[in-house]
PDB file of C-alpha atoms and ligand atoms in Angstrom:
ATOM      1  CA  UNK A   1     -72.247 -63.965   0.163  1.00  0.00           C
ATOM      2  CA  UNK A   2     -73.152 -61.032  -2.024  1.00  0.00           C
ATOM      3  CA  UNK A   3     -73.609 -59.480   2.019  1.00  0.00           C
ATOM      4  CA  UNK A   4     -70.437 -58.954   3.332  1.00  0.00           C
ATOM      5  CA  UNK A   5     -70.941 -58.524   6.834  1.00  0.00           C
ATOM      6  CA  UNK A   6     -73.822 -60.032   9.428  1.00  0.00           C
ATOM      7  CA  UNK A   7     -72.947 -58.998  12.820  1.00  0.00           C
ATOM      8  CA  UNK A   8     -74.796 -59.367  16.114  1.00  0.00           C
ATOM      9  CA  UNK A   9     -74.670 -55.791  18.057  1.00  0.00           C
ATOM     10  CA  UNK A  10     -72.686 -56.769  20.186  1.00  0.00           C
ATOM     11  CA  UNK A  11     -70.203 -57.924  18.527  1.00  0.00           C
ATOM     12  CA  UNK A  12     -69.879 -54.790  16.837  1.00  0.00           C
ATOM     13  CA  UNK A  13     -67.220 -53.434  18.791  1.00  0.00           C
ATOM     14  CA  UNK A  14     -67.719 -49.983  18.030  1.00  0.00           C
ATOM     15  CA  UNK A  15     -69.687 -47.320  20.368  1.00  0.00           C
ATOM     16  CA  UNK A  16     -70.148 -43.371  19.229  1.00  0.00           C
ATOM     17  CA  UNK A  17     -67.875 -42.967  22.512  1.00  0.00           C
ATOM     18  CA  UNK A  18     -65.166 -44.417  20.093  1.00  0.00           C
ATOM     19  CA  UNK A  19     -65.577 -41.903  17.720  1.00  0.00           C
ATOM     20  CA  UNK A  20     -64.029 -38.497  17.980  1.00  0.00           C
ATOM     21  CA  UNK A  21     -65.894 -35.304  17.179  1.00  0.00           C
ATOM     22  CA  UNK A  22     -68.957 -35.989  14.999  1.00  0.00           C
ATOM     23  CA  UNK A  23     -71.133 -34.990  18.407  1.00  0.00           C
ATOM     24  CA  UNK A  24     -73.954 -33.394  15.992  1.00  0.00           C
ATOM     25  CA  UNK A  25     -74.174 -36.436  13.968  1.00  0.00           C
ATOM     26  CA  UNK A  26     -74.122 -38.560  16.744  1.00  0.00           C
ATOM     27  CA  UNK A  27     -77.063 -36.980  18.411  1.00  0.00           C
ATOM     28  CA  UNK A  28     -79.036 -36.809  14.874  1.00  0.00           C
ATOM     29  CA  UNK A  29     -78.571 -40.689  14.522  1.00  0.00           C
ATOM     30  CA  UNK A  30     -79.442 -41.568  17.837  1.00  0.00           C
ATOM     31  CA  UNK A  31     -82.817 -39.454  17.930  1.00  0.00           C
ATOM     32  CA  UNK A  32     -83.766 -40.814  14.477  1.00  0.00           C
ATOM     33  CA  UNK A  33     -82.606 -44.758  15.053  1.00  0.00           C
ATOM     34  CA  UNK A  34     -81.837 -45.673  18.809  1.00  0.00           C
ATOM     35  CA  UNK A  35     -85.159 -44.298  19.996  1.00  0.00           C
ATOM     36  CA  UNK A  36     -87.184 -45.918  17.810  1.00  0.00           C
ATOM     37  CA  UNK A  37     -85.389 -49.086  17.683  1.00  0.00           C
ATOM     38  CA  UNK A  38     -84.734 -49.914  21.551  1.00  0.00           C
ATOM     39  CA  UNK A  39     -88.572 -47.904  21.853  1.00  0.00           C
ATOM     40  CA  UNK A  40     -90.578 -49.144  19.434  1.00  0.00           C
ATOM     41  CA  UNK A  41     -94.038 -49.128  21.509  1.00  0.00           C
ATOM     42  CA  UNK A  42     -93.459 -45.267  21.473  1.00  0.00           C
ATOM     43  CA  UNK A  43     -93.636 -44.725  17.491  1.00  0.00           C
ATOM     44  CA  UNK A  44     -96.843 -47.426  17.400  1.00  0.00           C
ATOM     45  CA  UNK A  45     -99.949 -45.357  17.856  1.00  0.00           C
ATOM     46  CA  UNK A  46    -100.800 -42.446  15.072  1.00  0.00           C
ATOM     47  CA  UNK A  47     -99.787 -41.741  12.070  1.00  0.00           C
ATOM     48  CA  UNK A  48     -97.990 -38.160  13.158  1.00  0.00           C
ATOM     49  CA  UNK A  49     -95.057 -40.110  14.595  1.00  0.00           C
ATOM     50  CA  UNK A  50     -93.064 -42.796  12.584  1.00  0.00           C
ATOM     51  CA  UNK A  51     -89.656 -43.872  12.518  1.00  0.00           C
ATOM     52  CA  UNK A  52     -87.929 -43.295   9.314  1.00  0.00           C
ATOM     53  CA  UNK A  53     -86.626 -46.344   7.040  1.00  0.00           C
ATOM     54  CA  UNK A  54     -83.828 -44.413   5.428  1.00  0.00           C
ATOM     55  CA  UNK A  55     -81.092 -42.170   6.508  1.00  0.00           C
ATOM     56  CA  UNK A  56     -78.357 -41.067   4.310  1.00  0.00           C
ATOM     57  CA  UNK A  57     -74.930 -40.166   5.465  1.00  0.00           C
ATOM     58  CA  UNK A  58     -72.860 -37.961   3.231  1.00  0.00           C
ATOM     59  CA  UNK A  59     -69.427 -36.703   2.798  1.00  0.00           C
ATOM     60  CA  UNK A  60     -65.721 -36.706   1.649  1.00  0.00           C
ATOM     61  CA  UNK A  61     -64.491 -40.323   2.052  1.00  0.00           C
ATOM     62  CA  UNK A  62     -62.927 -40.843   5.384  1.00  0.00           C
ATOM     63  CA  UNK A  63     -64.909 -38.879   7.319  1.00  0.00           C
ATOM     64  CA  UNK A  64     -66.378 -41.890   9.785  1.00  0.00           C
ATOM     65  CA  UNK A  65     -69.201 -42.944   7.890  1.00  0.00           C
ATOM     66  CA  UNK A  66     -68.726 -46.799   7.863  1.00  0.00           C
ATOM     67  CA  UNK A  67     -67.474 -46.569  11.705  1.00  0.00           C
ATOM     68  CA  UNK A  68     -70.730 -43.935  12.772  1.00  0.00           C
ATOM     69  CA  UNK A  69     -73.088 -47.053  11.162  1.00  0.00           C
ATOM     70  CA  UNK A  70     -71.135 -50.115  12.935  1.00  0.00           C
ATOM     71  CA  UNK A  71     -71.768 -47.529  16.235  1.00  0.00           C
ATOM     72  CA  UNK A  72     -74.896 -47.014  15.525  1.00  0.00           C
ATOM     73  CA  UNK A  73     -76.251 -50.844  15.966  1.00  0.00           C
ATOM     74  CA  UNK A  74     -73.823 -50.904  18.932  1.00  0.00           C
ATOM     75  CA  UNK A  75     -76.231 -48.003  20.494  1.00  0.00           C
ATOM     76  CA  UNK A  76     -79.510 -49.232  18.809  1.00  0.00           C
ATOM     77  CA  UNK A  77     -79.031 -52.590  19.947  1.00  0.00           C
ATOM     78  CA  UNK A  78     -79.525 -53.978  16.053  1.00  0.00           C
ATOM     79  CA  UNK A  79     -77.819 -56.524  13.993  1.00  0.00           C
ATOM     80  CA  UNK A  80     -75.810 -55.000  11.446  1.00  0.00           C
ATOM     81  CA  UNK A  81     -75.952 -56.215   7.751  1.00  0.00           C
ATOM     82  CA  UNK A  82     -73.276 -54.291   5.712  1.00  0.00           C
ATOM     83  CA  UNK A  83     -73.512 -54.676   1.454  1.00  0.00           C
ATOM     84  CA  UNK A  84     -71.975 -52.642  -1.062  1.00  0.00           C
ATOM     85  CA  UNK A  85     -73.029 -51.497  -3.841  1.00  0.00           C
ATOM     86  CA  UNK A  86     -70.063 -51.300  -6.266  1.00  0.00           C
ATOM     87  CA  UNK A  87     -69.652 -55.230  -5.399  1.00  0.00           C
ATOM     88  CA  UNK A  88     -73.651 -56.291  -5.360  1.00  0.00           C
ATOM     89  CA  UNK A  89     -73.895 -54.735  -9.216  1.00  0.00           C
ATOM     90  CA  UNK A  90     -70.553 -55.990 -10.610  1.00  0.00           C
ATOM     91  CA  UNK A  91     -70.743 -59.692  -9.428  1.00  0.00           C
ATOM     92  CA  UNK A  92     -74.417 -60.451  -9.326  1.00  0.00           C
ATOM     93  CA  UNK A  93     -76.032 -58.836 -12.468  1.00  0.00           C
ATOM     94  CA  UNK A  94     -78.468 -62.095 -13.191  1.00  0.00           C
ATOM     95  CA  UNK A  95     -79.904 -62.046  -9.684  1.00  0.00           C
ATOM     96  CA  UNK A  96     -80.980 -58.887  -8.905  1.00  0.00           C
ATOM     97  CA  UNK A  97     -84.636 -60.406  -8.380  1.00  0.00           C
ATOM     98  CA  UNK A  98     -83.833 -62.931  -6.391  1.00  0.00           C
ATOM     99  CA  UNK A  99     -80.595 -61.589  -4.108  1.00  0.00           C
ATOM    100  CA  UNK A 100     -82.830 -58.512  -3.395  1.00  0.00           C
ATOM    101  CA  UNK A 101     -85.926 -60.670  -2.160  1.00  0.00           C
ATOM    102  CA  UNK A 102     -83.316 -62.834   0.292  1.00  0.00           C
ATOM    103  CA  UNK A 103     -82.130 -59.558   1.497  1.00  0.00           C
ATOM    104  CA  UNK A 104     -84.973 -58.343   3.106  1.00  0.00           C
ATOM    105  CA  UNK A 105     -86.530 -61.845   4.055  1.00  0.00           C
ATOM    106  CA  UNK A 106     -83.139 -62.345   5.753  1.00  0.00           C
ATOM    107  CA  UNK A 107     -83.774 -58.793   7.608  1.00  0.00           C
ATOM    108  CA  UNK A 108     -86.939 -59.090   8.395  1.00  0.00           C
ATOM    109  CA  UNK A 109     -85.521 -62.082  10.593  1.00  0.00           C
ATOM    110  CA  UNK A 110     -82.981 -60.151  11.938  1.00  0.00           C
ATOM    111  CA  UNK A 111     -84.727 -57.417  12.916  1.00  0.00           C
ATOM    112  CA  UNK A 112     -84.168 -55.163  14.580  1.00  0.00           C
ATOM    113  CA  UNK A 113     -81.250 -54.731  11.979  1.00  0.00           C
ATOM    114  CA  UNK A 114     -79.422 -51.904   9.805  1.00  0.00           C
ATOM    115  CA  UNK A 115     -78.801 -52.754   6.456  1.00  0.00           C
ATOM    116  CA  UNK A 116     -75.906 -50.545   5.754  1.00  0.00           C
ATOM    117  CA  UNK A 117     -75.409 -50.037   1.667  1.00  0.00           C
ATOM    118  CA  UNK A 118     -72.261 -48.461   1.454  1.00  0.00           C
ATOM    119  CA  UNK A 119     -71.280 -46.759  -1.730  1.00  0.00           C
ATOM    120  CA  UNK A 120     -74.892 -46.456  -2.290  1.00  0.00           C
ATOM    121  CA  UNK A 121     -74.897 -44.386  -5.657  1.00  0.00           C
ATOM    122  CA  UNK A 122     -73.358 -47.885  -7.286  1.00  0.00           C
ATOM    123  CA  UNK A 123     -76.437 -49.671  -6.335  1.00  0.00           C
ATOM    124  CA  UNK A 124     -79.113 -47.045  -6.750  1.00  0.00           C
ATOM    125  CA  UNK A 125     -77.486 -44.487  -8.862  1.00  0.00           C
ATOM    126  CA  UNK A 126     -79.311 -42.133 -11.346  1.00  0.00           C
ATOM    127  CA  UNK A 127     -80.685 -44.266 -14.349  1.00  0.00           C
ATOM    128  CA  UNK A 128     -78.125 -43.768 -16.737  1.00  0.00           C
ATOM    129  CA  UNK A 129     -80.268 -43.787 -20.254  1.00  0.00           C
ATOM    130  CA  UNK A 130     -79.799 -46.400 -22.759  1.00  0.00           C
ATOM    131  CA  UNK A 131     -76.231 -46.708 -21.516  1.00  0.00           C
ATOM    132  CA  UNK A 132     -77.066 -48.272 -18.240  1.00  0.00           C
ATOM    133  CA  UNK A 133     -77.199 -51.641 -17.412  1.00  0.00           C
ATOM    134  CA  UNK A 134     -80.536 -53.792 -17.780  1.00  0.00           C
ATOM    135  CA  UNK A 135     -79.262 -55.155 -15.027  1.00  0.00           C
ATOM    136  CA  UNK A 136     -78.372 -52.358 -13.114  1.00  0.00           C
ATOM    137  CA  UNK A 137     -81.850 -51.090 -13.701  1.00  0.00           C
ATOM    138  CA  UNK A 138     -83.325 -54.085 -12.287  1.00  0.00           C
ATOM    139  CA  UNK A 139     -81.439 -54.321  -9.524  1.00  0.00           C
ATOM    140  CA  UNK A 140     -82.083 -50.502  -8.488  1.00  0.00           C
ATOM    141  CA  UNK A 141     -85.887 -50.979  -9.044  1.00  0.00           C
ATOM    142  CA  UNK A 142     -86.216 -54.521  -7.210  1.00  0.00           C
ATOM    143  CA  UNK A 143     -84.197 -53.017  -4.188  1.00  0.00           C
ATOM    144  CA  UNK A 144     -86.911 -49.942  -4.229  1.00  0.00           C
ATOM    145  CA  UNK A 145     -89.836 -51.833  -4.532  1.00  0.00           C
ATOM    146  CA  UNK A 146     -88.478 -54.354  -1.541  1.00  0.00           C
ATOM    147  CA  UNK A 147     -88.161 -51.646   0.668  1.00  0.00           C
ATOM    148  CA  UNK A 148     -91.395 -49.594  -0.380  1.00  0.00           C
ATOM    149  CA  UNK A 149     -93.176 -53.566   0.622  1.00  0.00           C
ATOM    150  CA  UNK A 150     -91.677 -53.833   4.261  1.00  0.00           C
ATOM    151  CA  UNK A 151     -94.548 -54.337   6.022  1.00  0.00           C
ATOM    152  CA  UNK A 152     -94.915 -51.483   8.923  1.00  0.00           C
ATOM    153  CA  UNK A 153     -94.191 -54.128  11.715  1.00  0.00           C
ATOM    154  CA  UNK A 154     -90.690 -54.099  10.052  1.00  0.00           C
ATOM    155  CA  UNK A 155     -89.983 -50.514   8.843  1.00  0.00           C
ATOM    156  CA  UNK A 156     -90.137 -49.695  12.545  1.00  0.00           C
ATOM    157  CA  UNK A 157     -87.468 -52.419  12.875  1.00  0.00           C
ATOM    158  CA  UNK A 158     -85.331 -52.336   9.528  1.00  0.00           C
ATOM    159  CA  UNK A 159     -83.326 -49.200   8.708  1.00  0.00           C
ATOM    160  CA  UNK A 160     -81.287 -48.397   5.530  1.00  0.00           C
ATOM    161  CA  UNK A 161     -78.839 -46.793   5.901  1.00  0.00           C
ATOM    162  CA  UNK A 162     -76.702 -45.252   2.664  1.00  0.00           C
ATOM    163  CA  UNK A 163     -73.555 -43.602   2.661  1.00  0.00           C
ATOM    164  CA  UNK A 164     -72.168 -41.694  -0.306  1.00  0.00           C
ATOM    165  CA  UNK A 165     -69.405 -39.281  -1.334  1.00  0.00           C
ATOM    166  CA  UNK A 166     -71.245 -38.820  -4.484  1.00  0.00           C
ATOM    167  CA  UNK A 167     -74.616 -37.822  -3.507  1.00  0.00           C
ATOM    168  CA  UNK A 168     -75.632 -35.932  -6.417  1.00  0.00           C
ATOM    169  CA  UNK A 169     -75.481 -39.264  -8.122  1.00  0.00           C
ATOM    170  CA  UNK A 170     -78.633 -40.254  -6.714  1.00  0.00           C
ATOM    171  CA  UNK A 171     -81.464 -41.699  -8.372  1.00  0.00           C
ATOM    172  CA  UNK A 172     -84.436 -38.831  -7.315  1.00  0.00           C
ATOM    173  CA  UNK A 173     -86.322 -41.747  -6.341  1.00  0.00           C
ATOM    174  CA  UNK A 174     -83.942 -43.094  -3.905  1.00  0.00           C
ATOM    175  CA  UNK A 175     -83.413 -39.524  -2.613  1.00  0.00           C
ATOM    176  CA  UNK A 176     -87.017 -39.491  -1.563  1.00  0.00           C
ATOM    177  CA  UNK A 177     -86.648 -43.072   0.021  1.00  0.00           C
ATOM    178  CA  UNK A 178     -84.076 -41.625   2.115  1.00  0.00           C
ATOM    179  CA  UNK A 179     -85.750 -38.829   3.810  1.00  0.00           C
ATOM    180  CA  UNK A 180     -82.674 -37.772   6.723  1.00  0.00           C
ATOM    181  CA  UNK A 181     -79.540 -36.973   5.049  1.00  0.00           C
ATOM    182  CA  UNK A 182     -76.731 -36.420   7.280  1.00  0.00           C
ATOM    183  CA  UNK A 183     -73.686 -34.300   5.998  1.00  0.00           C
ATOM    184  CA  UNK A 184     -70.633 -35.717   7.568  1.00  0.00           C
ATOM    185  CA  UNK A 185     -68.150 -33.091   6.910  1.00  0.00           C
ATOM    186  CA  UNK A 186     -64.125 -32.920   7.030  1.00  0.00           C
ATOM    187  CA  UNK A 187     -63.230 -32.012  10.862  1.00  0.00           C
ATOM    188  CA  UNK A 188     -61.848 -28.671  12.042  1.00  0.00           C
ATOM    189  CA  UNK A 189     -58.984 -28.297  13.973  1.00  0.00           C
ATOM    190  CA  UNK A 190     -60.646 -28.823  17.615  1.00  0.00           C
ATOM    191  CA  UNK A 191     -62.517 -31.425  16.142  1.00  0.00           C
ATOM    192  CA  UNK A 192     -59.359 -33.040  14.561  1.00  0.00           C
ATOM    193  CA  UNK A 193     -57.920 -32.501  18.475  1.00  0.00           C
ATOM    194  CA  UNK A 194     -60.797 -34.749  19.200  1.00  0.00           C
ATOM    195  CA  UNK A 195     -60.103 -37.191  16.989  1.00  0.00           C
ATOM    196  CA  UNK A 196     -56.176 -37.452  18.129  1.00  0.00           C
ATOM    197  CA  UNK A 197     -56.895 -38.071  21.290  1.00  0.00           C
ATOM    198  CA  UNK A 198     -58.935 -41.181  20.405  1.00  0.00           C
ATOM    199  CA  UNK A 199     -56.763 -42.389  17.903  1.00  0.00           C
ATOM    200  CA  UNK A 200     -53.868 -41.784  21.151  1.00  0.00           C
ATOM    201  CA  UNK A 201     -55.608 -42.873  23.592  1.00  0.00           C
ATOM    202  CA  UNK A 202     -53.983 -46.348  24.140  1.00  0.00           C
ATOM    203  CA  UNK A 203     -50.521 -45.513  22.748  1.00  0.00           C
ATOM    204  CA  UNK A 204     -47.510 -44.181  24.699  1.00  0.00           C
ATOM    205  CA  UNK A 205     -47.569 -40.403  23.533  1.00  0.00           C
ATOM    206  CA  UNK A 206     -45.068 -38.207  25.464  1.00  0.00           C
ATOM    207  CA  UNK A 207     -47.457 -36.500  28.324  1.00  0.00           C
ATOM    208  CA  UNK A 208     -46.332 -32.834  27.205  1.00  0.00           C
ATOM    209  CA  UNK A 209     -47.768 -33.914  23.808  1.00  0.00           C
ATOM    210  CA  UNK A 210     -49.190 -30.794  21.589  1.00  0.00           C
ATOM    211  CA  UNK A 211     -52.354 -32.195  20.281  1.00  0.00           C
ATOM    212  CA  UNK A 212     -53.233 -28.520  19.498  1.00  0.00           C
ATOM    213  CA  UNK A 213     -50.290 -28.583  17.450  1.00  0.00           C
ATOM    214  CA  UNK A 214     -50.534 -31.456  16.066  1.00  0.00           C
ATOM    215  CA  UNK A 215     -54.490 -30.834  15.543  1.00  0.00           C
ATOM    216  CA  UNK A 216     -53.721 -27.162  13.583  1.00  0.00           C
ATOM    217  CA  UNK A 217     -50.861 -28.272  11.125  1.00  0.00           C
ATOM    218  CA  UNK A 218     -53.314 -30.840   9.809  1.00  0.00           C
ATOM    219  CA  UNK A 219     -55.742 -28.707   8.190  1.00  0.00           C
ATOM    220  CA  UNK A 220     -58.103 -31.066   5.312  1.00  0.00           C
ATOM    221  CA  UNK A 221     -57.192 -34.348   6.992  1.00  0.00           C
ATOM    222  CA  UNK A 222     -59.688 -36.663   7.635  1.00  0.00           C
ATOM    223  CA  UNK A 223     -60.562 -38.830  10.484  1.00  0.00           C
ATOM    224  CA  UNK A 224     -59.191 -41.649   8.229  1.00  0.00           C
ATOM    225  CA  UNK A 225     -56.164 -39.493   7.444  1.00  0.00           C
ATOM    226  CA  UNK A 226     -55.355 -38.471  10.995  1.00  0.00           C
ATOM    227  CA  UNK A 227     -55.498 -42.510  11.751  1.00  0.00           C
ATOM    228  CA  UNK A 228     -52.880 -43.473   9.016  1.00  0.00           C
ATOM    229  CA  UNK A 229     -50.540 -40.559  10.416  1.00  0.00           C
ATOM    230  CA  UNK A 230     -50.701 -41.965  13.689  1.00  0.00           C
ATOM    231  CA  UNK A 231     -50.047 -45.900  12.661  1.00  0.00           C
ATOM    232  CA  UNK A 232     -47.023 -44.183  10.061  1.00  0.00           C
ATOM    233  CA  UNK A 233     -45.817 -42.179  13.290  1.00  0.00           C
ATOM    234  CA  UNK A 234     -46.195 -45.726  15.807  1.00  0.00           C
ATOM    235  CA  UNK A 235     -44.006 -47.488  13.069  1.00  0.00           C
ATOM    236  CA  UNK A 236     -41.072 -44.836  13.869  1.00  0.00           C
ATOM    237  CA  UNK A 237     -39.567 -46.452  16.821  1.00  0.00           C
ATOM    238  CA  UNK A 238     -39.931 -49.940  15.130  1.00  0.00           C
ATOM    239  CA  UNK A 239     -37.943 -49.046  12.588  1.00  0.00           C
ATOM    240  CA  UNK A 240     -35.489 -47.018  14.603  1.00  0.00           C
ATOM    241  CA  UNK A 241     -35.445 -50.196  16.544  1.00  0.00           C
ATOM    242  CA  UNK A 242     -34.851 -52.188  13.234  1.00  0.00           C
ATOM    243  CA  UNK A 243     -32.012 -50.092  12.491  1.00  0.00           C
ATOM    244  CA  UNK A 244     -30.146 -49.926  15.421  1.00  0.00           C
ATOM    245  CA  UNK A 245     -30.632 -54.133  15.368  1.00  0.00           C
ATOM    246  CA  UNK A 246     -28.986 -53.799  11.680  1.00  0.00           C
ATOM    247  CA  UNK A 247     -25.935 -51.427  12.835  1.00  0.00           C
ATOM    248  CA  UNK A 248     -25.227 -53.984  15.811  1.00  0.00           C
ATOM    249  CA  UNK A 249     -25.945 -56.770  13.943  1.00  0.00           C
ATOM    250  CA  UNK A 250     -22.754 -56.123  11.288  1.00  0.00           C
ATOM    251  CA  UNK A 251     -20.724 -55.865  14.109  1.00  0.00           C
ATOM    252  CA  UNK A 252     -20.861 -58.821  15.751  1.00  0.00           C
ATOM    253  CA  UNK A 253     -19.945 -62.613  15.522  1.00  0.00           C
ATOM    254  CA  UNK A 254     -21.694 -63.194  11.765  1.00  0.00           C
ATOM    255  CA  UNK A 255     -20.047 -61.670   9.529  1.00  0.00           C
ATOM    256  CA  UNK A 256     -18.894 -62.824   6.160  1.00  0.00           C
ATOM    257  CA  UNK A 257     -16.034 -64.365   7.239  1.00  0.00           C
ATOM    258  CA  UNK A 258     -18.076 -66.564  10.296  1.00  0.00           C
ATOM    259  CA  UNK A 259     -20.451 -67.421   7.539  1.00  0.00           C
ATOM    260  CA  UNK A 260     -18.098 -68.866   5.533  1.00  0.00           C
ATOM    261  CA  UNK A 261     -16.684 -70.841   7.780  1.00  0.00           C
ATOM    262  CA  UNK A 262     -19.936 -72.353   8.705  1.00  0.00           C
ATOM    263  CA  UNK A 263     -20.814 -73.462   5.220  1.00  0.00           C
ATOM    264  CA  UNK A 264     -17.144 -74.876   4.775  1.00  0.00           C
ATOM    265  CA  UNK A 265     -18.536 -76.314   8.174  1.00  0.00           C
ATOM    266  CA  UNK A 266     -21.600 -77.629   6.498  1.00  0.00           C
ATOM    267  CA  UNK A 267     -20.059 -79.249   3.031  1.00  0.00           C
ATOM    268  CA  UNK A 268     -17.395 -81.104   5.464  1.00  0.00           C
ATOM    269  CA  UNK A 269     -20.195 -82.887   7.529  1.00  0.00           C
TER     270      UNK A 269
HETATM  271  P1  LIG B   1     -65.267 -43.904   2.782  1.00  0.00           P
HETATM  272  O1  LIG B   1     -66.160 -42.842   2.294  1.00  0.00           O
HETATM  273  O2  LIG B   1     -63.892 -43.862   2.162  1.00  0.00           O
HETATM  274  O3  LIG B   1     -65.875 -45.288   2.833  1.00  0.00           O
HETATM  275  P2  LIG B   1     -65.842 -43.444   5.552  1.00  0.00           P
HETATM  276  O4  LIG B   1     -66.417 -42.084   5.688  1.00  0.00           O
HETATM  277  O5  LIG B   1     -66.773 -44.597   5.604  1.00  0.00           O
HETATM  278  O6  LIG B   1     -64.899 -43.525   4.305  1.00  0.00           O
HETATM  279  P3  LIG B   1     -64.478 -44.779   7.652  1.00  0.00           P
HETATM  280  O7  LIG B   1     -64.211 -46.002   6.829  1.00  0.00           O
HETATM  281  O8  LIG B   1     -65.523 -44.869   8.692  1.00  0.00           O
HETATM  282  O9  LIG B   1     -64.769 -43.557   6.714  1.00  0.00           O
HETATM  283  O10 LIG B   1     -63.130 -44.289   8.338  1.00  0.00           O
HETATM  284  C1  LIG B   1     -61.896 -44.948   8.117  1.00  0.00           C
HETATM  285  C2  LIG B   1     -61.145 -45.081   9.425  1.00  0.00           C
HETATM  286  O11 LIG B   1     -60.743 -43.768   9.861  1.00  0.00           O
HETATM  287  C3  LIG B   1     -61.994 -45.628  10.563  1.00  0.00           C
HETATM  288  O12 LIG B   1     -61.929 -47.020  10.646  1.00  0.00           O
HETATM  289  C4  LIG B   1     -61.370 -44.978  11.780  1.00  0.00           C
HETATM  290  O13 LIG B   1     -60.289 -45.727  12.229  1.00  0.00           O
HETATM  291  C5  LIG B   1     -60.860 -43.649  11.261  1.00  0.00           C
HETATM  292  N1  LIG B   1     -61.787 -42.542  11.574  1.00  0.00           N
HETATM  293  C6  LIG B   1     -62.477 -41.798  10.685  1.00  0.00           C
HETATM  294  N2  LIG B   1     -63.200 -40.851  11.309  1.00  0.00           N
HETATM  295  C7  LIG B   1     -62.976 -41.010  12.636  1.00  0.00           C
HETATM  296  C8  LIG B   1     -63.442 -40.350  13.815  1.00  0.00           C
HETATM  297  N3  LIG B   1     -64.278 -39.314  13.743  1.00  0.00           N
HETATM  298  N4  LIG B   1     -63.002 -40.784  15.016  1.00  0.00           N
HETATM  299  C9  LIG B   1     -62.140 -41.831  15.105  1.00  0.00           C
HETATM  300  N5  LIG B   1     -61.658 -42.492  14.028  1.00  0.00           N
HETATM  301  C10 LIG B   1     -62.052 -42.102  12.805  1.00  0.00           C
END
């Protein structure tokens, strides 16, 4: 269980239609991973044309990088394998050897599959000098040499996929293993419009709703900022709800005098 996730694609339940803005990422992803995945007899033949077997995606946290990689097995038709790094070097130092080797004999079952590594500079960080870990070391050059030995049948079937807010944390080595690297940058105001309408899209918002309004006093937010506004904002009427419940509530039959008598009630009986 040092994989948290295994999830058929479609059971996913994320598509790139769910995701708001992001359309240049989207399209990047899908040229680079969906082709070659749901094509594969297309990248067989020459040496000119090969799918890649590492894409990073990078940017401030929040920003849709977990949900763009759950999408993208939705669209490439791939099971989805999620790990993390911060978790796979703190609670498994003695195995790197052996986790790393089920890992990729478990994917090469699965494939097609994307093995998403999220907080990837945990796991394959820059080698931090005599400092670092031994076992941190090992992991990092187990997981390298594991992905340098998928046989070519697989790489056209077995992605890694990194995401990072820290990229230039990176082991050079790992850098070069992941030769796409995808910049996944804070939204702009018609992109954050984007996003709000998503987020909206099943909720009862007032039809004369400013989303342009809304979209322009939120300048820095992220997509995963713009989503906690909204749930804080659904909450209102609950608790306006709540209160109104309380103010009626003190008013009627059980007060402290009613709740008296029903203990004296009680003791009696
Ligand atoms: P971190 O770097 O902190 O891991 P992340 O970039 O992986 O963050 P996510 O976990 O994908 O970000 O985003 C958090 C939540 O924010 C998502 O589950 C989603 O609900 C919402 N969200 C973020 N970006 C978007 C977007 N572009 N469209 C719709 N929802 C979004």
């Amino acid at each position: 269980n040092f994989i948290s996730a295994v999830v058929p694609p479609d059971e996913v339940g994320v598509k790139f239609d769910d995701i708001g803005a992001l359309e240049d990422v989207k399209k990047t992803l899908n040229e680079l991973v969906t082709l070659p995945m749901r094509r594969p007899e297309l990248f067989s033949h020459g040496n000119l044309l090969r799918p890649c077997k590492g894409v990073l995606l990078f940017g401030p946290p929040g920003t849709g990088k977990t949900l763009l990689a759950k999408a993208l097995a939705t669209e490439a038709g791939a099971n989805f394998i999620s790990i993390t790094g911060s978790t796979l070097t703190s609670k498994w130092f003695g195995d790197a050897e052996k986790l790393t080797k089920a890992l990729f004999s478990f994917a090469s079952r699965l494939a097609p599959v994307i093995i998403f590594v999220d907080e990837v500079d945990s796991l394959l960080g820059a080698r931090g000098g005599a400092s670092e870990h031994e076992a941190t070391r090992r992991m990092r050059n187990e997981f390298m040499a594991a992905w340098d030995g998928l046989r070519s049948k697989d790489s056209q079937r077995i992605l890694i996929l990194g995401a990072t807010n820290r990229p230039f944390d990176l082991d050079d080595a790992v850098i070069r293993r992941l030769p796409r690297r995808i910049y996944v940058d804070l939204p702009d105001a018609e992109n954050r419009m984007k996003i709000l309408r998503i987020l909206l899209a099943q909720e009862n918002v007032e039809s004369d709703f400013k989303f342009d309004e809304l979209a322009n006093a939120t300048e820095g937010y992220s997509g995963s900022d713009l989503k906690n506004l909204c749930i804080a904002a659904a909450y209102r009427p609950v608790q306006e709800l709540l209160e109104e419940e309380r103010e009626v509530g003190a008013s009627v039959a059980y007060d402290a005098t009613s709740m008296n008598e029903l203990r004296k009630w009680n003791e009696q009986y």
